[in-house]
Tab-separated table of C-alpha atoms in Angstrom:
chain	number	residue	atom	x	y	z
A	154	ASP	CA	20.106	-5.117	35.499
A	155	THR	CA	18.631	-7.242	32.774
A	156	GLU	CA	15.097	-8.598	33.244
A	157	VAL	CA	16.005	-11.825	31.463
A	158	THR	CA	18.178	-14.027	33.647
A	159	GLN	CA	20.480	-16.663	32.184
A	160	THR	CA	22.386	-19.327	34.091
A	161	PRO	CA	25.147	-20.262	34.210
A	162	LYS	CA	27.137	-17.229	33.065
A	163	HIS	CA	30.033	-19.429	32.001
A	164	LEU	CA	30.157	-23.116	31.117
A	165	VAL	CA	33.067	-25.312	30.111
A	166	MET	CA	32.223	-28.794	28.956
A	167	GLY	CA	33.743	-31.711	27.126
A	168	MET	CA	32.364	-33.040	23.880
A	169	THR	CA	30.767	-36.026	25.598
A	170	ASN	CA	29.057	-34.081	28.371
A	171	LYS	CA	25.383	-33.267	28.737
A	172	LYS	CA	24.506	-29.874	30.162
A	173	SER	CA	21.648	-27.402	30.085
A	174	LEU	CA	21.409	-23.646	29.760
A	175	LYS	CA	18.570	-21.932	31.570
A	176	CYS	CA	16.689	-18.719	30.908
A	177	GLU	CA	13.989	-17.074	33.001
A	178	GLN	CA	11.832	-13.979	32.611
A	179	HIS	CA	9.023	-12.631	34.751
A	180	MET	CA	7.770	-9.893	32.457
A	181	GLY	CA	4.778	-11.936	31.303
A	182	HIS	CA	6.294	-12.289	27.848
A	183	ARG	CA	4.883	-15.066	25.669
A	184	ALA	CA	7.662	-15.338	23.097
A	185	MET	CA	11.154	-16.551	23.924
A	186	TYR	CA	14.236	-16.994	21.764
A	187	TRP	CA	17.649	-18.635	21.706
A	188	TYR	CA	20.485	-17.003	19.791
A	189	LYS	CA	24.102	-17.996	19.207
A	190	GLN	CA	26.703	-15.246	18.990
A	191	LYS	CA	30.316	-15.747	17.951
A	192	ALA	CA	32.920	-13.145	18.851
A	193	LYS	CA	32.505	-9.825	17.014
A	194	LYS	CA	29.548	-11.222	15.049
A	195	PRO	CA	25.806	-10.526	15.221
A	196	PRO	CA	23.492	-12.929	17.038
A	197	GLU	CA	22.129	-15.790	14.941
A	198	LEU	CA	18.630	-17.000	15.662
A	199	MET	CA	18.359	-20.646	16.718
A	200	PHE	CA	14.863	-21.204	18.102
A	201	VAL	CA	11.649	-19.307	18.748
A	202	TYR	CA	8.933	-20.317	21.200
A	203	SER	CA	5.560	-18.652	21.038
A	204	TYR	CA	3.053	-19.439	23.786
A	205	GLU	CA	5.273	-22.341	24.889
A	206	LYS	CA	5.229	-23.941	21.448
A	207	LEU	CA	8.248	-24.173	19.186
A	208	SER	CA	7.480	-21.973	16.194
A	209	ILE	CA	10.877	-21.562	14.521
A	210	ASN	CA	13.858	-23.915	14.346
A	211	GLU	CA	16.550	-22.424	12.164
A	212	SER	CA	17.960	-25.780	11.030
A	213	VAL	CA	19.885	-26.177	14.258
A	214	PRO	CA	21.755	-29.498	14.760
A	215	SER	CA	19.998	-32.002	16.995
A	216	ARG	CA	22.766	-31.791	19.578
A	217	PHE	CA	20.926	-28.622	20.671
A	218	SER	CA	17.504	-29.381	22.132
A	219	PRO	CA	15.251	-26.569	23.356
A	220	GLU	CA	12.543	-26.908	25.966
A	221	CYS	CA	9.950	-24.476	27.245
A	222	PRO	CA	8.480	-25.905	30.483
A	223	ASN	CA	6.263	-22.869	31.067
A	224	SER	CA	5.825	-19.296	29.944
A	225	SER	CA	8.641	-18.019	32.172
A	226	LEU	CA	11.315	-20.603	31.506
A	227	LEU	CA	13.349	-21.637	28.508
A	228	ASN	CA	16.038	-24.302	28.522
A	229	LEU	CA	18.619	-25.358	25.981
A	230	HIS	CA	19.860	-28.910	26.434
A	231	LEU	CA	23.321	-29.637	25.093
A	232	HIS	CA	24.771	-33.030	24.187
A	233	ALA	CA	27.827	-34.117	22.224
A	234	LEU	CA	28.775	-30.594	21.224
A	235	GLN	CA	31.668	-29.744	18.937
A	236	PRO	CA	34.442	-27.185	19.506
A	237	GLU	CA	32.845	-24.899	16.914
A	238	ASP	CA	29.802	-24.657	19.173
A	239	SER	CA	31.825	-22.504	21.566
A	240	ALA	CA	30.039	-19.140	21.628
A	241	LEU	CA	27.886	-16.790	23.668
A	242	TYR	CA	24.344	-18.135	23.885
A	243	LEU	CA	21.751	-15.439	24.333
A	244	CYS	CA	18.182	-15.816	25.463
A	245	ALA	CA	15.602	-13.150	24.663
A	246	SER	CA	11.916	-12.581	25.240
A	247	SER	CA	9.223	-10.331	23.829
A	248	ALA	CA	5.636	-9.594	24.773
A	249	ASP	CA	4.556	-11.819	21.916
A	250	SER	CA	5.879	-12.810	18.534
A	251	LEU	CA	4.312	-9.900	16.684
A	252	LEU	CA	6.732	-8.129	14.402
A	253	ASN	CA	6.606	-4.782	16.202
A	254	GLN	CA	7.704	-6.121	19.587
A	255	PRO	CA	11.300	-5.498	20.675
A	256	GLN	CA	13.211	-8.334	22.218
A	257	HIS	CA	14.757	-8.153	25.676
A	258	PHE	CA	18.017	-10.029	26.033
A	259	GLY	CA	19.765	-11.724	28.894
A	260	ASP	CA	23.509	-11.358	29.379
A	261	GLY	CA	24.151	-14.774	27.930
A	262	THR	CA	26.004	-17.951	28.784
A	263	ARG	CA	29.551	-18.103	27.504
A	264	LEU	CA	30.072	-21.706	26.445
A	265	SER	CA	33.457	-23.296	25.832
A	266	ILE	CA	33.749	-26.800	24.400
A	267	LEU	CA	37.002	-28.588	25.108
B	462	ALA	CA	14.082	-12.478	2.608
B	463	GLN	CA	14.994	-9.471	4.642
B	464	SER	CA	18.534	-8.224	5.211
B	465	VAL	CA	20.270	-5.325	6.841
B	466	ALA	CA	23.675	-3.802	6.180
B	467	GLN	CA	25.893	-1.716	8.412
B	468	PRO	CA	28.554	-0.357	6.070
B	469	GLU	CA	30.998	0.744	8.773
B	470	ASP	CA	32.799	-1.734	11.035
B	471	GLN	CA	34.109	1.090	13.190
B	472	VAL	CA	33.050	4.659	13.938
B	473	ASN	CA	35.245	7.016	15.954
B	474	VAL	CA	34.005	10.331	17.321
B	475	ALA	CA	35.173	12.825	19.899
B	476	GLU	CA	33.158	13.310	23.054
B	477	GLY	CA	30.604	16.066	22.617
B	478	ASN	CA	30.443	15.710	18.845
B	479	PRO	CA	27.404	14.339	17.026
B	480	LEU	CA	27.503	10.701	16.021
B	481	THR	CA	25.883	8.705	13.234
B	482	VAL	CA	25.869	4.935	12.845
B	483	LYS	CA	24.580	3.888	9.438
B	484	CYS	CA	22.125	1.146	8.529
B	485	THR	CA	20.415	0.203	5.276
B	486	TYR	CA	17.822	-2.500	4.854
B	487	SER	CA	16.113	-4.689	2.300
B	488	VAL	CA	12.686	-6.222	2.893
B	489	SER	CA	9.882	-7.500	0.720
B	490	GLY	CA	7.100	-5.844	2.715
B	491	ASN	CA	6.836	-3.165	5.374
B	492	PRO	CA	9.990	-2.976	7.485
B	493	TYR	CA	10.092	-3.224	11.238
B	494	LEU	CA	13.447	-1.730	12.215
B	495	PHE	CA	15.316	-1.835	15.504
B	496	TRP	CA	18.561	-0.624	17.032
B	497	TYR	CA	20.324	-2.485	19.824
B	498	VAL	CA	23.515	-1.792	21.759
B	499	GLN	CA	25.848	-4.368	23.263
B	500	TYR	CA	28.403	-3.573	25.945
B	501	PRO	CA	31.280	-5.992	26.642
B	502	ASN	CA	30.191	-9.256	28.261
B	503	ARG	CA	26.549	-8.207	28.174
B	504	GLY	CA	23.477	-9.048	26.149
B	505	LEU	CA	21.862	-6.696	23.661
B	506	GLN	CA	19.886	-3.732	24.950
B	507	PHE	CA	16.974	-2.341	22.966
B	508	LEU	CA	17.402	1.338	22.001
B	509	LEU	CA	14.533	2.181	19.658
B	510	LYS	CA	12.292	0.921	16.894
B	511	TYR	CA	10.479	2.124	13.798
B	512	ILE	CA	7.156	0.531	12.962
B	513	THR	CA	5.124	3.261	11.308
B	514	GLY	CA	4.432	6.962	11.696
B	515	ASP	CA	6.983	9.721	12.179
B	516	ASN	CA	10.246	9.140	10.381
B	517	LEU	CA	12.253	10.427	13.341
B	518	VAL	CA	12.184	7.989	16.223
B	519	LYS	CA	13.466	8.847	19.677
B	520	GLY	CA	14.855	6.178	21.963
B	521	SER	CA	16.841	5.502	25.102
B	522	TYR	CA	19.940	7.391	26.316
B	523	GLY	CA	19.367	10.336	23.958
B	524	PHE	CA	19.593	8.280	20.769
B	525	GLU	CA	17.320	8.800	17.795
B	526	ALA	CA	17.044	7.298	14.348
B	527	GLU	CA	15.719	8.560	11.063
B	528	PHE	CA	13.739	6.286	8.773
B	529	ASN	CA	14.192	7.109	5.086
B	530	LYS	CA	12.037	4.966	2.840
B	531	SER	CA	13.452	6.210	-0.471
B	532	GLN	CA	17.014	5.461	0.634
B	533	THR	CA	15.996	2.357	2.608
B	534	SER	CA	18.037	3.627	5.531
B	535	PHE	CA	17.614	3.805	9.283
B	536	HIS	CA	20.644	5.657	10.635
B	537	LEU	CA	21.202	5.979	14.377
B	538	LYS	CA	22.128	9.418	15.660
B	539	LYS	CA	22.966	11.290	18.821
B	540	PRO	CA	23.600	15.050	19.008
B	541	SER	CA	26.399	14.857	21.578
B	542	ALA	CA	28.387	11.658	22.132
B	543	LEU	CA	29.526	10.428	25.532
B	544	VAL	CA	32.526	8.208	26.282
B	545	SER	CA	30.049	5.791	27.869
B	546	ASP	CA	28.336	5.388	24.466
B	547	SER	CA	31.333	3.348	23.304
B	548	ALA	CA	29.919	-0.086	22.482
B	549	LEU	CA	28.839	-2.379	19.660
B	550	TYR	CA	25.681	-1.276	17.854
B	551	PHE	CA	23.395	-3.566	15.868
B	552	CYS	CA	20.675	-2.620	13.441
B	553	ALA	CA	17.972	-5.262	12.968
B	554	VAL	CA	14.985	-5.807	10.703
B	555	ARG	CA	11.911	-8.009	10.752
B	556	ASP	CA	9.404	-8.531	7.986
B	557	ASN	CA	6.565	-10.941	7.502
B	558	SER	CA	8.895	-13.911	7.902
B	559	ASN	CA	9.039	-13.085	11.628
B	560	ASP	CA	12.792	-13.597	11.917
B	561	MET	CA	14.900	-10.865	13.462
B	562	ARG	CA	17.928	-10.325	11.208
B	563	PHE	CA	20.850	-8.359	12.589
B	564	GLY	CA	23.450	-6.340	10.756
B	565	ALA	CA	27.113	-7.176	11.226
B	566	GLY	CA	27.467	-4.523	13.899
B	567	THR	CA	29.358	-1.248	14.183
B	568	ARG	CA	31.842	-0.615	16.946
B	569	LEU	CA	31.506	2.944	18.198
B	570	THR	CA	34.434	4.479	20.029
B	571	VAL	CA	33.991	7.868	21.674
B	572	LYS	CA	37.257	9.470	22.709
B	573	PRO	CA	37.549	12.042	25.508
């Protein structure tokens, strides 16, 4: 079982809906990440939080809005998404953002935009 | 900027045979190299990493990887493949930019 928990596992939403993806870890990690993964492609980094502060935003459209309420939780708020945003959204965490730390991934939320 | 290449989309091996999944990298400074595995409908699982030290790194599930600085490679290996090793494998690299960049992935199929 993964130590990073993502909910929901599946989400279908219309282009006008507002929804949120949630991620939780209790490993005491201080860095958390959102990735987008299209089918048969590698994950693409979206956001990095380090000590609850946003440290990297990889030029992600504003219809994706991350939030880190505390060191254990990471949310991704979705609004007015496009069909091309359909993908697997992966959350990951690491002990900190140092370069030698491996990332631990959740099983993802599979998002479908109608 | 760092990058990583996995030259093979697909690797097929027979169960019990050794396997190699290839990875080459390009970074401006010292490389921090990782291998991950992804099973269907799952997230990525960390297998092993190279930071510094011995060029041969041992990881989870009997996998190991050899760091070769002159060839800028970090190939994943296992002496005896299992059917359950069939999955998608990603090589990844970080450098001073702090981003984790993944290769395109290699699908490993181990046949009984």
